[in-house]
């Protein structure tokens, strides 16, 4: 039997069935009228934001990285909870606009912004996190043509990375941001152009669980921001310290020690150099805010035995939950947390694999896990599905189409 990842805290059974917002998921599936279904809990997101606010210094604003989950109803909820939004494309700009997000609280990072995307963002009053000198020149030319004062920040390619991070975004040669030593010259160009100078964006990595490593990275980002502000000869209005807080997905993963991160950051804030005395700080988080608030539900449509192994074949699969399948076999596959949702209070009875409906052996949601004995018609749940599920899986693969989504 292979281990499953840890089910996030707060999920319980009602009448033997996995419950969300106090009701069994069968109730929500009936309401949606279909499976597969991504079910997101508003209360879970609210609690997560409240925990963050309680742990972090008041001076730290909280931004949501939209790419983790751009479901419009979730974005509307977020407008009540966070201080800003980070987008990464013109498409996301249209999504946040449609969801009623205040656009002056939006910043736009990402390499390869097209002229049309820069123009839409400048017109909307969105802050551009500039990724290169070339992009800065294009943005300034577009703003001049439009007769609009652009709001410009510089994304810094830091000379460090986030240790233990699942995805390194800084340190060495990178397509993201401007190398630290070239930043002061670019800041001077921006300020001399008459643009509204917004400050730095320093993002060093994602999916870190080690609080000490996160705190170290934040301290390094603050030191770098101070040095670059000094070297640019300008006060720093704003500094986005990046994010990187991860969630446990796999056996052995443990949650981030949030109070420790908060304490260390408060210590840093208590002894900031003069050049950062007036700076407003934020962090930008995606999966930490919404990942554990979502569950992916699929229905078992066949139960098969092959050479002594049991396969629970569902109507879902990697086309909705690519990461749970192991990204098309490109990584060593480990099991996400998963369960038989309709037998949530039943102990382990057998070893079985939960698979999807695609004709590829990679389409596995859980490999040789310990589960109650499940039958055709039961629902399976894959946890940690609130981020990078619906929006980051190949929904059109094999003509399957997207799953339903619901916020309750
Ligand atoms: C993807 C991304 C995020 C969000 O990452 P999470 O791991 O979901 O928190 C934040 N900032 C930037 C610049 C990103 O590219």
mmCIF file of C-alpha atoms and ligand atoms in Angstrom:
data_model
loop_
_atom_site.group_PDB
_atom_site.id
_atom_site.type_symbol
_atom_site.label_atom_id
_atom_site.label_comp_id
_atom_site.label_asym_id
_atom_site.label_seq_id
_atom_site.Cartn_x
_atom_site.Cartn_y
_atom_site.Cartn_z
ATOM 1 C CA UNK A 1 0.000 0.000 0.000
ATOM 2 C CA UNK A 2 1.282 3.479 -0.820
ATOM 3 C CA UNK A 3 0.752 6.353 1.536
ATOM 4 C CA UNK A 4 -1.641 9.168 0.749
ATOM 5 C CA UNK A 5 -0.901 12.840 1.374
ATOM 6 C CA UNK A 6 -2.320 14.379 4.558
ATOM 7 C CA UNK A 7 -5.967 15.474 4.409
ATOM 8 C CA UNK A 8 -6.041 19.173 5.378
ATOM 9 C CA UNK A 9 -7.439 20.066 8.789
ATOM 10 C CA UNK A 10 -11.115 20.906 9.114
ATOM 11 C CA UNK A 11 -12.721 18.225 6.924
ATOM 12 C CA UNK A 12 -15.280 16.067 8.711
ATOM 13 C CA UNK A 13 -18.037 13.569 7.980
ATOM 14 C CA UNK A 14 -21.748 14.359 8.200
ATOM 15 C CA UNK A 15 -23.908 11.216 7.990
ATOM 16 C CA UNK A 16 -20.798 9.332 6.954
ATOM 17 C CA UNK A 17 -20.138 11.631 3.994
ATOM 18 C CA UNK A 18 -17.371 14.216 3.597
ATOM 19 C CA UNK A 19 -18.938 17.578 4.445
ATOM 20 C CA UNK A 20 -18.200 21.082 3.227
ATOM 21 C CA UNK A 21 -19.878 24.152 4.717
ATOM 22 C CA UNK A 22 -21.764 21.811 7.076
ATOM 23 C CA UNK A 23 -23.435 19.785 4.322
ATOM 24 C CA UNK A 24 -22.455 16.436 2.829
ATOM 25 C CA UNK A 25 -20.790 16.801 -0.563
ATOM 26 C CA UNK A 26 -23.597 14.683 -2.054
ATOM 27 C CA UNK A 27 -25.870 17.669 -1.374
ATOM 28 C CA UNK A 28 -23.590 20.003 -3.332
ATOM 29 C CA UNK A 29 -23.146 17.502 -6.166
ATOM 30 C CA UNK A 30 -26.952 17.260 -6.432
ATOM 31 C CA UNK A 31 -27.121 21.051 -6.598
ATOM 32 C CA UNK A 32 -24.426 21.225 -9.249
ATOM 33 C CA UNK A 33 -26.240 18.463 -11.110
ATOM 34 C CA UNK A 34 -23.002 16.965 -12.377
ATOM 35 C CA UNK A 35 -19.615 15.482 -11.635
ATOM 36 C CA UNK A 36 -16.702 16.053 -11.736
ATOM 37 C CA UNK A 37 -17.019 19.083 -9.515
ATOM 38 C CA UNK A 38 -14.537 21.444 -7.893
ATOM 39 C CA UNK A 39 -16.087 22.498 -4.601
ATOM 40 C CA UNK A 40 -14.547 25.501 -2.806
ATOM 41 C CA UNK A 41 -15.314 26.482 0.774
ATOM 42 C CA UNK A 42 -15.660 30.214 1.439
ATOM 43 C CA UNK A 43 -15.338 29.639 5.193
ATOM 44 C CA UNK A 44 -12.064 27.815 4.699
ATOM 45 C CA UNK A 45 -10.646 30.755 2.730
ATOM 46 C CA UNK A 46 -11.939 33.261 5.307
ATOM 47 C CA UNK A 47 -10.313 31.285 8.116
ATOM 48 C CA UNK A 48 -7.017 31.090 6.267
ATOM 49 C CA UNK A 49 -6.945 34.837 5.700
ATOM 50 C CA UNK A 50 -7.868 35.452 9.353
ATOM 51 C CA UNK A 51 -4.997 33.162 10.476
ATOM 52 C CA UNK A 52 -2.580 35.061 8.258
ATOM 53 C CA UNK A 53 -3.754 38.451 9.516
ATOM 54 C CA UNK A 54 -3.380 37.260 13.096
ATOM 55 C CA UNK A 55 0.146 35.940 12.556
ATOM 56 C CA UNK A 56 1.630 38.661 10.347
ATOM 57 C CA UNK A 57 2.554 42.215 11.304
ATOM 58 C CA UNK A 58 -0.246 44.718 10.563
ATOM 59 C CA UNK A 59 2.050 46.567 8.225
ATOM 60 C CA UNK A 60 2.080 43.622 5.812
ATOM 61 C CA UNK A 61 -0.694 43.756 3.200
ATOM 62 C CA UNK A 62 -2.020 40.582 1.668
ATOM 63 C CA UNK A 63 -2.324 40.048 -2.079
ATOM 64 C CA UNK A 64 -3.932 37.167 -3.922
ATOM 65 C CA UNK A 65 -2.124 35.605 -6.896
ATOM 66 C CA UNK A 66 -5.037 35.119 -9.270
ATOM 67 C CA UNK A 67 -3.476 32.348 -11.320
ATOM 68 C CA UNK A 68 -3.917 29.901 -8.432
ATOM 69 C CA UNK A 69 -7.666 30.017 -8.957
ATOM 70 C CA UNK A 70 -9.440 32.631 -11.097
ATOM 71 C CA UNK A 71 -12.985 31.286 -10.507
ATOM 72 C CA UNK A 72 -15.049 34.517 -10.637
ATOM 73 C CA UNK A 73 -17.131 33.863 -7.521
ATOM 74 C CA UNK A 74 -13.950 33.139 -5.581
ATOM 75 C CA UNK A 75 -12.426 36.401 -6.831
ATOM 76 C CA UNK A 76 -15.521 38.289 -5.654
ATOM 77 C CA UNK A 77 -15.102 36.741 -2.207
ATOM 78 C CA UNK A 78 -11.434 37.710 -2.252
ATOM 79 C CA UNK A 79 -12.265 41.366 -2.825
ATOM 80 C CA UNK A 80 -13.708 41.348 0.722
ATOM 81 C CA UNK A 81 -10.667 39.610 2.205
ATOM 82 C CA UNK A 82 -7.396 40.769 0.648
ATOM 83 C CA UNK A 83 -5.748 44.100 -0.097
ATOM 84 C CA UNK A 84 -4.618 43.498 -3.649
ATOM 85 C CA UNK A 85 -4.492 41.115 -6.591
ATOM 86 C CA UNK A 86 -1.617 39.944 -8.735
ATOM 87 C CA UNK A 87 -2.317 38.933 -12.306
ATOM 88 C CA UNK A 88 -0.071 37.421 -14.929
ATOM 89 C CA UNK A 89 -1.799 38.047 -18.260
ATOM 90 C CA UNK A 90 -4.233 40.243 -20.148
ATOM 91 C CA UNK A 91 -6.708 37.370 -19.881
ATOM 92 C CA UNK A 92 -6.521 37.507 -16.097
ATOM 93 C CA UNK A 93 -7.013 41.273 -16.283
ATOM 94 C CA UNK A 94 -10.343 40.695 -18.055
ATOM 95 C CA UNK A 95 -11.298 38.016 -15.500
ATOM 96 C CA UNK A 96 -10.607 40.274 -12.483
ATOM 97 C CA UNK A 97 -12.380 43.172 -14.189
ATOM 98 C CA UNK A 98 -15.413 40.956 -14.759
ATOM 99 C CA UNK A 99 -15.379 39.816 -11.119
ATOM 100 C CA UNK A 100 -15.515 43.405 -9.870
ATOM 101 C CA UNK A 101 -11.994 43.553 -8.465
ATOM 102 C CA UNK A 102 -10.872 47.196 -7.935
ATOM 103 C CA UNK A 103 -8.260 47.625 -10.652
ATOM 104 C CA UNK A 104 -6.120 50.143 -8.754
ATOM 105 C CA UNK A 105 -5.367 47.267 -6.355
ATOM 106 C CA UNK A 106 -4.063 45.049 -9.156
ATOM 107 C CA UNK A 107 -0.479 44.479 -10.244
ATOM 108 C CA UNK A 108 0.598 42.634 -13.368
ATOM 109 C CA UNK A 109 3.779 40.539 -13.490
ATOM 110 C CA UNK A 110 4.899 38.027 -16.067
ATOM 111 C CA UNK A 111 7.516 37.859 -18.812
ATOM 112 C CA UNK A 112 6.373 38.457 -22.369
ATOM 113 C CA UNK A 113 3.579 40.967 -21.897
ATOM 114 C CA UNK A 114 2.297 41.887 -25.342
ATOM 115 C CA UNK A 115 1.787 45.554 -26.297
ATOM 116 C CA UNK A 116 -1.992 45.074 -26.235
ATOM 117 C CA UNK A 117 -1.766 43.678 -22.688
ATOM 118 C CA UNK A 118 0.445 46.567 -21.547
ATOM 119 C CA UNK A 119 -2.006 49.025 -23.064
ATOM 120 C CA UNK A 120 -5.041 47.428 -21.402
ATOM 121 C CA UNK A 121 -3.251 47.426 -18.039
ATOM 122 C CA UNK A 122 -2.075 51.045 -18.334
ATOM 123 C CA UNK A 123 -5.568 52.201 -19.317
ATOM 124 C CA UNK A 124 -7.007 50.315 -16.326
ATOM 125 C CA UNK A 125 -4.565 51.894 -13.847
ATOM 126 C CA UNK A 126 -3.016 48.529 -13.040
ATOM 127 C CA UNK A 127 0.564 48.566 -11.687
ATOM 128 C CA UNK A 128 2.995 46.922 -14.090
ATOM 129 C CA UNK A 129 5.756 44.851 -12.522
ATOM 130 C CA UNK A 130 8.267 45.388 -15.310
ATOM 131 C CA UNK A 131 10.295 42.337 -16.239
ATOM 132 C CA UNK A 132 12.968 43.998 -18.398
ATOM 133 C CA UNK A 133 14.341 47.270 -19.714
ATOM 134 C CA UNK A 134 12.731 46.466 -23.072
ATOM 135 C CA UNK A 135 9.329 46.045 -21.484
ATOM 136 C CA UNK A 136 9.827 49.326 -19.597
ATOM 137 C CA UNK A 137 10.546 51.149 -22.864
ATOM 138 C CA UNK A 138 7.439 49.694 -24.521
ATOM 139 C CA UNK A 139 5.264 50.569 -21.515
ATOM 140 C CA UNK A 140 6.539 54.153 -21.451
ATOM 141 C CA UNK A 141 5.955 54.575 -25.196
ATOM 142 C CA UNK A 142 2.418 53.195 -24.944
ATOM 143 C CA UNK A 143 1.611 55.433 -21.965
ATOM 144 C CA UNK A 144 2.892 58.476 -23.826
ATOM 145 C CA UNK A 145 0.776 57.654 -26.865
ATOM 146 C CA UNK A 146 -2.274 57.235 -24.588
ATOM 147 C CA UNK A 147 -1.481 60.365 -22.597
ATOM 148 C CA UNK A 148 -1.766 58.382 -19.360
ATOM 149 C CA UNK A 149 0.640 58.308 -16.385
ATOM 150 C CA UNK A 150 1.569 54.633 -16.020
ATOM 151 C CA UNK A 151 2.042 53.020 -12.612
ATOM 152 C CA UNK A 152 5.343 51.202 -12.808
ATOM 153 C CA UNK A 153 7.218 48.852 -10.509
ATOM 154 C CA UNK A 154 10.287 46.772 -11.243
ATOM 155 C CA UNK A 155 10.416 43.052 -10.739
ATOM 156 C CA UNK A 156 13.851 42.271 -9.386
ATOM 157 C CA UNK A 157 15.591 39.009 -10.206
ATOM 158 C CA UNK A 158 17.015 38.488 -6.743
ATOM 159 C CA UNK A 159 20.474 37.028 -6.277
ATOM 160 C CA UNK A 160 19.077 34.399 -3.874
ATOM 161 C CA UNK A 161 16.363 31.777 -4.002
ATOM 162 C CA UNK A 162 13.861 30.328 -1.590
ATOM 163 C CA UNK A 163 15.451 27.244 -0.003
ATOM 164 C CA UNK A 164 13.350 24.086 -0.118
ATOM 165 C CA UNK A 165 10.960 25.738 -2.510
ATOM 166 C CA UNK A 166 9.082 23.560 -4.996
ATOM 167 C CA UNK A 167 9.639 26.124 -7.728
ATOM 168 C CA UNK A 168 12.641 28.417 -7.718
ATOM 169 C CA UNK A 169 12.044 31.798 -9.284
ATOM 170 C CA UNK A 170 15.218 33.673 -8.356
ATOM 171 C CA UNK A 171 18.973 33.172 -8.134
ATOM 172 C CA UNK A 172 21.116 33.161 -11.265
ATOM 173 C CA UNK A 173 19.998 33.530 -14.857
ATOM 174 C CA UNK A 174 16.207 33.761 -15.116
ATOM 175 C CA UNK A 175 13.611 34.956 -17.609
ATOM 176 C CA UNK A 176 11.866 36.745 -14.716
ATOM 177 C CA UNK A 177 12.704 40.224 -13.512
ATOM 178 C CA UNK A 178 15.691 42.503 -13.974
ATOM 179 C CA UNK A 179 19.052 41.439 -12.540
ATOM 180 C CA UNK A 180 19.568 43.295 -9.264
ATOM 181 C CA UNK A 181 22.657 45.240 -10.373
ATOM 182 C CA UNK A 182 20.790 46.786 -13.329
ATOM 183 C CA UNK A 183 17.754 47.826 -11.285
ATOM 184 C CA UNK A 184 18.948 51.253 -10.029
ATOM 185 C CA UNK A 185 19.531 52.535 -13.574
ATOM 186 C CA UNK A 186 16.076 51.378 -14.635
ATOM 187 C CA UNK A 187 14.471 53.023 -11.594
ATOM 188 C CA UNK A 188 16.103 56.326 -12.562
ATOM 189 C CA UNK A 189 14.786 56.014 -16.134
ATOM 190 C CA UNK A 190 11.274 55.330 -14.870
ATOM 191 C CA UNK A 191 11.303 58.220 -12.402
ATOM 192 C CA UNK A 192 12.717 60.669 -14.942
ATOM 193 C CA UNK A 193 9.955 59.703 -17.403
ATOM 194 C CA UNK A 194 7.284 61.111 -15.111
ATOM 195 C CA UNK A 195 5.672 57.717 -14.527
ATOM 196 C CA UNK A 196 4.222 56.960 -11.092
ATOM 197 C CA UNK A 197 6.996 55.040 -9.357
ATOM 198 C CA UNK A 198 5.497 52.094 -7.446
ATOM 199 C CA UNK A 199 8.518 50.171 -6.160
ATOM 200 C CA UNK A 200 9.863 46.634 -6.240
ATOM 201 C CA UNK A 201 8.501 43.147 -6.717
ATOM 202 C CA UNK A 202 10.857 40.474 -5.366
ATOM 203 C CA UNK A 203 9.636 36.906 -5.795
ATOM 204 C CA UNK A 204 12.076 34.126 -4.949
ATOM 205 C CA UNK A 205 10.017 30.933 -5.137
ATOM 206 C CA UNK A 206 6.885 28.941 -4.375
ATOM 207 C CA UNK A 207 5.621 26.010 -2.307
ATOM 208 C CA UNK A 208 8.014 26.200 0.668
ATOM 209 C CA UNK A 209 6.967 24.574 3.937
ATOM 210 C CA UNK A 210 10.007 25.501 6.035
ATOM 211 C CA UNK A 211 9.231 28.629 8.089
ATOM 212 C CA UNK A 212 12.921 29.389 8.700
ATOM 213 C CA UNK A 213 13.641 29.323 4.970
ATOM 214 C CA UNK A 214 10.667 31.588 4.263
ATOM 215 C CA UNK A 215 11.780 34.019 6.987
ATOM 216 C CA UNK A 216 15.358 34.020 5.653
ATOM 217 C CA UNK A 217 14.113 34.796 2.171
ATOM 218 C CA UNK A 218 11.963 37.655 3.447
ATOM 219 C CA UNK A 219 14.938 39.069 5.332
ATOM 220 C CA UNK A 220 17.057 38.846 2.195
ATOM 221 C CA UNK A 221 14.329 40.504 0.123
ATOM 222 C CA UNK A 222 14.182 43.382 2.628
ATOM 223 C CA UNK A 223 17.954 43.793 2.562
ATOM 224 C CA UNK A 224 17.976 43.759 -1.224
ATOM 225 C CA UNK A 225 15.107 46.269 -1.404
ATOM 226 C CA UNK A 226 16.988 48.593 0.955
ATOM 227 C CA UNK A 227 20.187 48.373 -1.031
ATOM 228 C CA UNK A 228 18.477 48.926 -4.388
ATOM 229 C CA UNK A 229 16.465 51.846 -3.027
ATOM 230 C CA UNK A 230 19.681 53.430 -1.723
ATOM 231 C CA UNK A 231 21.449 52.840 -5.025
ATOM 232 C CA UNK A 232 18.514 54.304 -6.974
ATOM 233 C CA UNK A 233 18.554 57.443 -4.851
ATOM 234 C CA UNK A 234 14.780 57.315 -4.394
ATOM 235 C CA UNK A 235 12.431 56.422 -1.561
ATOM 236 C CA UNK A 236 10.549 53.163 -2.025
ATOM 237 C CA UNK A 237 6.758 53.586 -1.966
ATOM 238 C CA UNK A 238 5.921 49.905 -2.136
ATOM 239 C CA UNK A 239 7.642 46.545 -1.931
ATOM 240 C CA UNK A 240 6.086 43.191 -2.792
ATOM 241 C CA UNK A 241 8.126 40.646 -0.836
ATOM 242 C CA UNK A 242 6.893 37.685 -2.880
ATOM 243 C CA UNK A 243 5.137 34.734 -1.310
ATOM 244 C CA UNK A 244 6.213 31.171 -1.308
ATOM 245 C CA UNK A 245 4.132 29.771 1.553
ATOM 246 C CA UNK A 246 3.265 26.221 0.570
ATOM 247 C CA UNK A 247 0.702 23.641 1.617
ATOM 248 C CA UNK A 248 1.250 19.955 2.473
ATOM 249 C CA UNK A 249 0.428 17.802 -0.553
ATOM 250 C CA UNK A 250 2.378 14.596 0.013
ATOM 251 C CA UNK A 251 3.060 12.033 2.743
ATOM 252 C CA UNK A 252 5.478 13.551 5.263
ATOM 253 C CA UNK A 253 4.708 17.185 4.359
ATOM 254 C CA UNK A 254 3.851 19.382 7.340
ATOM 255 C CA UNK A 255 2.163 22.814 7.385
ATOM 256 C CA UNK A 256 4.170 26.053 7.521
ATOM 257 C CA UNK A 257 4.772 27.333 11.062
ATOM 258 C CA UNK A 258 2.914 30.573 10.385
ATOM 259 C CA UNK A 259 3.427 32.217 13.803
ATOM 260 C CA UNK A 260 7.187 31.770 13.383
ATOM 261 C CA UNK A 261 7.153 33.456 9.954
ATOM 262 C CA UNK A 262 5.101 36.298 11.442
ATOM 263 C CA UNK A 263 7.402 36.737 14.437
ATOM 264 C CA UNK A 264 10.517 36.872 12.284
ATOM 265 C CA UNK A 265 8.974 39.382 9.925
ATOM 266 C CA UNK A 266 7.864 41.562 12.832
ATOM 267 C CA UNK A 267 11.490 41.550 14.049
ATOM 268 C CA UNK A 268 12.629 42.654 10.589
ATOM 269 C CA UNK A 269 10.011 45.399 10.440
ATOM 270 C CA UNK A 270 11.098 46.665 13.865
ATOM 271 C CA UNK A 271 14.593 47.447 12.605
ATOM 272 C CA UNK A 272 14.163 48.636 9.034
ATOM 273 C CA UNK A 273 16.739 51.005 7.559
ATOM 274 C CA UNK A 274 15.655 54.618 7.006
ATOM 275 C CA UNK A 275 15.243 54.147 3.280
ATOM 276 C CA UNK A 276 12.381 51.704 3.950
ATOM 277 C CA UNK A 277 10.797 53.681 6.784
ATOM 278 C CA UNK A 278 7.810 54.796 4.703
ATOM 279 C CA UNK A 279 7.542 51.733 2.456
ATOM 280 C CA UNK A 280 4.276 49.779 2.245
ATOM 281 C CA UNK A 281 4.888 46.023 2.149
ATOM 282 C CA UNK A 282 2.841 43.106 0.864
ATOM 283 C CA UNK A 283 3.145 39.400 0.196
ATOM 284 C CA UNK A 284 1.388 37.662 -2.667
ATOM 285 C CA UNK A 285 -0.041 34.213 -2.068
ATOM 286 C CA UNK A 286 -1.940 31.815 -4.259
ATOM 287 C CA UNK A 287 -2.121 28.222 -3.086
ATOM 288 C CA UNK A 288 -1.723 29.101 0.594
ATOM 289 C CA UNK A 289 -4.961 31.096 0.505
ATOM 290 C CA UNK A 290 -7.126 28.762 -1.547
ATOM 291 C CA UNK A 291 -5.434 25.402 -2.122
ATOM 292 C CA UNK A 292 -6.725 23.586 0.928
ATOM 293 C CA UNK A 293 -10.176 25.184 0.582
ATOM 294 C CA UNK A 294 -10.982 23.149 -2.516
ATOM 295 C CA UNK A 295 -11.936 19.531 -3.097
ATOM 296 C CA UNK A 296 -12.228 17.796 -6.460
ATOM 297 C CA UNK A 297 -15.103 15.319 -6.568
ATOM 298 C CA UNK A 298 -15.522 12.612 -9.173
ATOM 299 C CA UNK A 299 -17.901 9.678 -9.396
ATOM 300 C CA UNK A 300 -16.848 6.051 -9.632
ATOM 301 C CA UNK A 301 -18.287 4.661 -12.846
ATOM 302 C CA UNK A 302 -16.564 1.285 -12.881
ATOM 303 C CA UNK A 303 -14.822 -1.003 -10.426
ATOM 304 C CA UNK A 304 -12.364 -3.391 -12.008
ATOM 305 C CA UNK A 305 -9.896 -5.980 -10.952
ATOM 306 C CA UNK A 306 -6.780 -6.693 -12.992
ATOM 307 C CA UNK A 307 -4.094 -9.153 -11.931
ATOM 308 C CA UNK A 308 -5.242 -8.837 -8.351
ATOM 309 C CA UNK A 309 -5.265 -5.024 -8.280
ATOM 310 C CA UNK A 310 -8.416 -2.974 -7.836
ATOM 311 C CA UNK A 311 -9.096 0.048 -10.025
ATOM 312 C CA UNK A 312 -11.790 2.548 -9.184
ATOM 313 C CA UNK A 313 -12.486 4.249 -12.487
ATOM 314 C CA UNK A 314 -13.960 7.720 -12.204
ATOM 315 C CA UNK A 315 -15.524 10.283 -14.512
ATOM 316 C CA UNK A 316 -12.673 12.707 -13.643
ATOM 317 C CA UNK A 317 -8.940 12.594 -14.145
ATOM 318 C CA UNK A 318 -5.729 14.386 -14.961
ATOM 319 C CA UNK A 319 -7.507 16.725 -17.372
ATOM 320 C CA UNK A 320 -8.807 18.465 -14.217
ATOM 321 C CA UNK A 321 -6.159 17.508 -11.678
ATOM 322 C CA UNK A 322 -2.920 17.368 -13.614
ATOM 323 C CA UNK A 323 -0.679 17.864 -10.593
ATOM 324 C CA UNK A 324 -2.336 15.047 -8.625
ATOM 325 C CA UNK A 325 -1.524 12.690 -11.513
ATOM 326 C CA UNK A 326 2.163 13.630 -11.455
ATOM 327 C CA UNK A 327 2.188 16.113 -14.357
ATOM 328 C CA UNK A 328 2.102 13.701 -17.308
ATOM 329 C CA UNK A 329 4.673 11.467 -15.662
ATOM 330 C CA UNK A 330 7.337 14.173 -15.549
ATOM 331 C CA UNK A 331 7.907 13.915 -11.803
ATOM 332 C CA UNK A 332 8.213 11.051 -9.354
ATOM 333 C CA UNK A 333 4.573 10.397 -8.620
ATOM 334 C CA UNK A 334 3.411 10.670 -5.009
ATOM 335 C CA UNK A 335 -0.171 10.530 -3.836
ATOM 336 C CA UNK A 336 -2.155 13.661 -3.109
ATOM 337 C CA UNK A 337 -4.541 13.399 -0.148
ATOM 338 C CA UNK A 338 -7.675 11.621 -1.320
ATOM 339 C CA UNK A 339 -10.625 9.701 0.092
ATOM 340 C CA UNK A 340 -13.866 7.948 -0.751
ATOM 341 C CA UNK A 341 -16.093 10.931 0.020
ATOM 342 C CA UNK A 342 -19.266 8.892 0.435
ATOM 343 C CA UNK A 343 -17.592 6.552 2.960
ATOM 344 C CA UNK A 344 -15.564 9.194 4.761
ATOM 345 C CA UNK A 345 -15.959 7.621 8.218
ATOM 346 C CA UNK A 346 -15.173 4.058 7.111
ATOM 347 C CA UNK A 347 -11.692 2.741 7.955
ATOM 348 C CA UNK A 348 -9.296 1.328 5.359
ATOM 349 C CA UNK A 349 -10.588 -1.988 3.976
ATOM 350 C CA UNK A 350 -8.593 -2.611 0.825
ATOM 351 C CA UNK A 351 -5.861 -1.352 -1.462
ATOM 352 C CA UNK A 352 -7.134 0.327 -4.594
ATOM 353 C CA UNK A 353 -6.105 2.851 -7.238
ATOM 354 C CA UNK A 354 -8.361 5.746 -8.185
ATOM 355 C CA UNK A 355 -7.958 6.442 -11.864
ATOM 356 C CA UNK A 356 -9.480 8.789 -14.401
ATOM 357 C CA UNK A 357 -11.408 8.157 -17.597
ATOM 358 C CA UNK A 358 -8.599 9.002 -20.014
ATOM 359 C CA UNK A 359 -6.902 6.271 -22.002
ATOM 360 C CA UNK A 360 -3.423 6.869 -20.632
ATOM 361 C CA UNK A 361 -1.768 4.950 -17.808
ATOM 362 C CA UNK A 362 -0.718 8.345 -16.380
ATOM 363 C CA UNK A 363 -4.314 9.173 -15.515
ATOM 364 C CA UNK A 364 -4.100 8.250 -11.833
ATOM 365 C CA UNK A 365 -5.549 10.266 -8.975
ATOM 366 C CA UNK A 366 -4.368 7.857 -6.252
ATOM 367 C CA UNK A 367 -2.012 4.935 -6.726
ATOM 368 C CA UNK A 368 -2.450 1.813 -4.546
ATOM 369 C CA UNK A 369 -3.879 3.715 -1.610
ATOM 370 C CA UNK A 370 -5.658 2.330 1.424
ATOM 371 C CA UNK A 371 -9.402 3.031 1.129
ATOM 372 C CA UNK A 372 -12.745 1.692 2.276
ATOM 373 C CA UNK A 373 -14.235 -0.716 -0.238
ATOM 374 C CA UNK A 374 -15.923 1.548 -2.796
ATOM 375 C CA UNK A 375 -18.547 0.726 -5.392
ATOM 376 C CA UNK A 376 -19.884 2.198 -8.599
ATOM 377 C CA UNK A 377 -21.751 5.406 -7.736
ATOM 378 C CA UNK A 378 -19.520 6.385 -4.804
ATOM 379 C CA UNK A 379 -17.816 9.791 -4.933
ATOM 380 C CA UNK A 380 -14.064 10.180 -4.552
ATOM 381 C CA UNK A 381 -12.456 13.359 -3.241
ATOM 382 C CA UNK A 382 -9.020 14.694 -4.087
ATOM 383 C CA UNK A 383 -8.002 17.382 -1.583
ATOM 384 C CA UNK A 384 -5.746 20.418 -2.078
ATOM 385 C CA UNK A 385 -7.719 21.085 -5.248
ATOM 386 C CA UNK A 386 -8.448 24.764 -4.641
ATOM 387 C CA UNK A 387 -5.314 25.953 -6.450
ATOM 388 C CA UNK A 388 -3.824 24.968 -9.812
ATOM 389 C CA UNK A 389 -6.552 22.397 -10.427
ATOM 390 C CA UNK A 390 -9.238 23.720 -12.732
ATOM 391 C CA UNK A 391 -7.063 26.511 -14.117
ATOM 392 C CA UNK A 392 -3.854 24.541 -14.602
ATOM 393 C CA UNK A 393 -5.013 21.259 -16.106
ATOM 394 C CA UNK A 394 -5.545 20.364 -19.779
ATOM 395 C CA UNK A 395 -9.371 20.308 -19.718
ATOM 396 C CA UNK A 396 -9.721 19.892 -23.477
ATOM 397 C CA UNK A 397 -7.474 16.830 -23.614
ATOM 398 C CA UNK A 398 -9.390 13.962 -25.231
ATOM 399 C CA UNK A 399 -12.387 16.201 -25.720
ATOM 400 C CA UNK A 400 -13.378 15.926 -22.066
ATOM 401 C CA UNK A 401 -14.069 19.578 -21.242
ATOM 402 C CA UNK A 402 -13.885 21.428 -17.934
ATOM 403 C CA UNK A 403 -15.288 20.290 -14.589
ATOM 404 C CA UNK A 404 -18.038 22.231 -12.866
ATOM 405 C CA UNK A 405 -16.966 24.670 -10.144
ATOM 406 C CA UNK A 406 -18.879 25.857 -7.109
ATOM 407 C CA UNK A 407 -18.135 28.125 -4.145
ATOM 408 C CA UNK A 408 -20.190 27.411 -1.042
HETATM 409 C C1 LIG B 1 2.681 31.879 -9.184
HETATM 410 C C2 LIG B 1 3.064 33.092 -8.499
HETATM 411 C C3 LIG B 1 2.566 33.356 -7.217
HETATM 412 C C4 LIG B 1 1.700 32.412 -6.456
HETATM 413 O O1 LIG B 1 2.376 31.262 -6.091
HETATM 414 P P1 LIG B 1 1.750 30.281 -4.996
HETATM 415 O O2 LIG B 1 2.741 29.205 -4.867
HETATM 416 O O3 LIG B 1 0.444 29.808 -5.545
HETATM 417 O O4 LIG B 1 1.532 31.061 -3.768
HETATM 418 C C5 LIG B 1 2.915 34.547 -6.629
HETATM 419 N N1 LIG B 1 3.700 35.442 -7.281
HETATM 420 C C6 LIG B 1 4.196 35.211 -8.508
HETATM 421 C C7 LIG B 1 5.070 36.217 -9.145
HETATM 422 C C8 LIG B 1 3.913 34.033 -9.159
HETATM 423 O O5 LIG B 1 4.433 33.801 -10.368
#
